[in-house]
Amino acid sequence: MKKNIILLISCLFVILHFVNLSRYLINFPNWGDDFTFLAYFNDLPNLGGIEFWKRSTEFHGFIHRMVGARLITAFYHFFSDEFNFKIATIFANVLIVSILYPLYQLVKKAKINLWHFIPITGLLFAWNGNMDNYALIGVLVHALSLIFLIWISYWISQTKTRTWGIGLSLIYPFISTEGLAFIPVIMALLFYLKDRKAWIYSIAGLLVIYLYFINYDAQKTATASSVFEKLIFLMQ
């Protein structure tokens, strides 16, 4: 009975979240970065194999690789020839629901009172709005990053599924840039656990980091003068 009440209340948060999305979202970009997906969507019919790969893996803002977000956009293209910001944003929000399962299991595993799952769901699907969930680039990049983070943590926390978590963490940098910082964390964890896969993962992780920075142009992200100016500003 207790479990059913908790799940029911949590579901109400989720339902209300999508009601608000449907009510307040319009078919218009919230951020300038959202136009990136519109341009990519419109170019998809003309992209061949190699061109599709290059456009899907190219840098955004000279530093981020949003491969996951672009592939979701390509998936959306299979169902529609017209790009609709509202529909795409709602569709991307559906993916967030997938992390409720690992979060629930982690709460149970940590032997935390199950009633805590309600505020966790409430924070994820806040009725007063989360700006990231209402912006296409926010939900496609930041929310997708959260999904990877939670599932990696969940799978790695269990011996039986640790291999899945390890594999997913190597993909993580191409979902969101913070995935690069997650690789050394997984390295340290595997060495701490004395896992036999620690050295293999370390080599694979370094290879992923190398692949990530292919064609990276540091001069376009921050010049020495701009960094110096920012340091002066912070000191003031």
Coordinates of C-alpha atoms in Angstrom, one line a residue, residues 12-220:
L12 CA 1.1 13.0 -10.4
F13 CA 4.3 15.2 -10.5
V14 CA 5.2 13.6 -13.9
I15 CA 1.8 14.1 -15.4
L16 CA 1.5 17.7 -14.2
H17 CA 5.0 18.4 -15.7
F18 CA 3.9 17.3 -19.2
V19 CA 0.6 19.2 -18.8
N20 CA 2.6 22.3 -18.2
L21 CA 4.9 21.6 -21.1
S22 CA 1.9 21.2 -23.4
R23 CA 0.3 24.4 -22.1
Y24 CA 3.2 26.8 -22.1
L25 CA 5.6 25.6 -24.8
I26 CA 5.3 27.2 -28.2
N27 CA 6.9 26.2 -31.6
F28 CA 9.7 28.7 -31.2
P29 CA 13.3 28.4 -29.9
N30 CA 14.1 29.5 -26.4
W31 CA 17.8 29.9 -26.9
G32 CA 20.0 30.9 -29.9
D33 CA 21.6 27.4 -29.6
D34 CA 18.3 25.8 -30.5
F35 CA 18.7 27.0 -34.1
T36 CA 21.6 24.5 -34.2
F37 CA 19.1 21.6 -34.2
L38 CA 16.9 23.3 -36.8
A39 CA 19.8 23.7 -39.2
Y40 CA 20.9 20.1 -38.6
F41 CA 17.4 18.8 -39.1
N42 CA 17.0 20.7 -42.4
D43 CA 20.3 19.4 -43.7
L44 CA 19.7 15.8 -42.8
P45 CA 18.0 14.8 -46.2
N46 CA 21.2 16.0 -48.0
L47 CA 23.7 14.3 -45.7
G48 CA 25.4 11.1 -46.9
G49 CA 27.2 8.6 -44.7
I50 CA 30.4 10.5 -44.1
E51 CA 28.7 13.9 -44.2
F52 CA 26.2 12.6 -41.6
W53 CA 28.9 11.4 -39.4
K54 CA 30.9 14.7 -39.6
R55 CA 27.8 16.8 -38.9
S56 CA 26.7 14.6 -36.0
T57 CA 30.0 14.7 -34.3
E58 CA 31.2 18.2 -35.0
F59 CA 31.9 20.7 -32.2
H60 CA 29.3 23.0 -31.0
G61 CA 30.6 26.4 -29.8
F62 CA 34.1 25.1 -30.6
I63 CA 34.2 22.9 -27.4
H64 CA 31.0 20.7 -27.0
R65 CA 30.2 17.6 -29.0
M66 CA 26.5 17.0 -28.8
V67 CA 26.3 13.7 -30.7
G68 CA 23.5 12.3 -28.6
A69 CA 21.3 15.4 -29.0
R70 CA 21.9 15.4 -32.8
L71 CA 21.1 11.7 -33.1
I72 CA 17.8 12.2 -31.2
T73 CA 17.1 15.0 -33.7
A74 CA 17.8 12.6 -36.6
F75 CA 15.5 10.0 -35.0
Y76 CA 12.8 12.7 -34.8
H77 CA 13.3 13.3 -38.5
F78 CA 12.1 9.8 -39.3
F79 CA 8.7 10.7 -38.1
S80 CA 8.3 14.2 -39.4
D81 CA 9.7 16.3 -42.3
E82 CA 8.8 19.5 -40.4
F83 CA 10.8 20.6 -37.3
N84 CA 8.5 21.6 -34.4
F85 CA 10.3 23.0 -31.3
K86 CA 7.4 22.2 -29.0
I87 CA 7.0 18.6 -30.0
A88 CA 10.8 18.0 -30.1
T89 CA 11.1 19.4 -26.5
I90 CA 8.2 17.4 -25.1
F91 CA 9.6 14.2 -26.8
A92 CA 13.1 14.9 -25.3
N93 CA 11.4 15.4 -21.8
V94 CA 9.9 11.9 -22.1
L95 CA 13.5 10.5 -21.8
I96 CA 13.9 11.9 -18.3
V97 CA 11.2 9.5 -17.1
S98 CA 13.7 6.7 -17.6
I99 CA 15.8 7.7 -14.6
L100 CA 13.0 7.3 -12.1
Y101 CA 13.6 3.5 -12.1
P102 CA 17.4 3.6 -11.2
L103 CA 16.7 6.4 -8.7
Y104 CA 14.0 4.3 -7.0
Q105 CA 16.3 1.3 -6.9
L106 CA 19.1 3.4 -5.4
V107 CA 16.9 4.7 -2.7
K108 CA 15.9 1.2 -1.8
K109 CA 19.5 -0.1 -1.9
A110 CA 20.6 2.7 0.4
K111 CA 17.8 1.8 2.7
I112 CA 16.5 5.3 2.7
N113 CA 12.8 5.8 3.6
L114 CA 10.9 5.4 0.4
W115 CA 8.9 8.5 1.1
H116 CA 12.1 10.4 0.0
F117 CA 11.4 9.3 -3.6
I118 CA 8.5 11.8 -3.7
P119 CA 10.6 15.0 -3.3
I120 CA 13.2 13.5 -5.7
T121 CA 10.5 13.2 -8.3
G122 CA 9.2 16.6 -7.4
L123 CA 12.6 18.2 -8.0
L124 CA 13.0 16.5 -11.4
F125 CA 9.5 17.4 -12.5
A126 CA 8.9 20.6 -10.6
W127 CA 5.4 22.1 -11.3
N128 CA 6.8 25.6 -11.1
G129 CA 9.1 24.8 -14.0
N130 CA 12.7 24.0 -14.7
M131 CA 14.1 26.2 -17.4
D132 CA 16.3 23.4 -18.8
N133 CA 13.2 21.3 -19.4
Y134 CA 11.6 24.1 -21.4
A135 CA 14.5 24.8 -23.6
L136 CA 15.3 22.3 -26.4
I137 CA 19.1 22.5 -26.0
G138 CA 18.7 22.3 -22.2
V139 CA 16.7 19.1 -22.3
L140 CA 18.6 17.5 -25.2
V141 CA 22.0 18.2 -23.7
H142 CA 21.8 18.8 -19.9
A143 CA 18.9 16.5 -19.2
L144 CA 20.4 13.8 -21.4
S145 CA 23.7 14.3 -19.4
L146 CA 21.7 13.7 -16.2
I147 CA 20.2 10.5 -17.6
F148 CA 23.6 9.1 -18.5
L149 CA 25.0 10.2 -15.1
I150 CA 22.2 8.4 -13.1
W151 CA 22.3 5.2 -15.2
I152 CA 26.1 5.0 -15.1
S153 CA 26.0 5.4 -11.3
Y154 CA 23.3 2.8 -11.0
W155 CA 24.9 0.2 -13.1
I156 CA 28.4 0.7 -11.7
S157 CA 27.1 0.4 -8.2
Q158 CA 26.3 -3.3 -8.9
T159 CA 28.8 -5.9 -9.8
K160 CA 26.5 -7.7 -12.2
T161 CA 25.8 -4.5 -14.3
R162 CA 29.2 -2.7 -13.8
T163 CA 30.3 -3.6 -17.3
W164 CA 27.3 -1.7 -18.7
G165 CA 28.1 1.3 -16.6
I166 CA 31.7 1.3 -17.7
G167 CA 30.7 1.1 -21.4
L168 CA 28.2 3.9 -21.0
S169 CA 30.7 6.1 -19.3
L170 CA 33.0 5.9 -22.4
I171 CA 30.1 7.3 -24.5
Y172 CA 29.2 10.0 -22.0
P173 CA 31.7 12.6 -23.3
F174 CA 29.9 12.6 -26.6
I175 CA 26.6 13.3 -24.9
S176 CA 27.9 16.2 -22.8
T177 CA 31.3 17.7 -22.1
E178 CA 31.3 16.9 -18.4
G179 CA 31.6 13.2 -19.4
L180 CA 35.3 13.9 -19.8
A181 CA 35.6 14.6 -16.1
F182 CA 33.7 11.4 -15.3
I183 CA 36.3 9.2 -17.0
P184 CA 39.0 9.7 -14.4
V185 CA 36.4 9.3 -11.6
I186 CA 35.5 5.9 -13.0
M187 CA 39.3 5.1 -13.3
A188 CA 39.8 5.9 -9.6
L189 CA 36.8 3.9 -8.6
L190 CA 37.9 0.8 -10.5
F191 CA 41.4 0.9 -9.1
Y192 CA 39.9 1.4 -5.6
L193 CA 37.7 -1.6 -6.1
K194 CA 40.7 -3.5 -7.5
D195 CA 38.6 -4.3 -10.5
R196 CA 40.5 -6.3 -13.2
K197 CA 39.0 -4.0 -15.9
A198 CA 40.7 -0.9 -14.4
W199 CA 43.7 -0.9 -16.8
I200 CA 41.6 -1.7 -19.8
Y201 CA 39.2 1.1 -18.9
S202 CA 42.1 3.5 -18.4
I203 CA 43.5 2.8 -21.9
A204 CA 40.0 3.0 -23.4
G205 CA 39.3 6.3 -21.5
L206 CA 42.4 7.9 -22.7
L207 CA 41.6 6.9 -26.3
V208 CA 38.1 8.4 -25.9
I209 CA 39.6 11.7 -24.6
Y210 CA 42.0 11.7 -27.6
L211 CA 39.2 11.1 -30.1
Y212 CA 37.1 13.8 -28.4
F213 CA 39.8 16.5 -29.1
I214 CA 40.4 15.6 -32.7
N215 CA 40.0 18.8 -34.8
Y216 CA 39.7 20.8 -31.6
D217 CA 40.8 24.4 -32.1
A218 CA 41.8 26.0 -28.7
Q219 CA 42.4 29.4 -30.3
K220 CA 38.7 29.7 -31.1

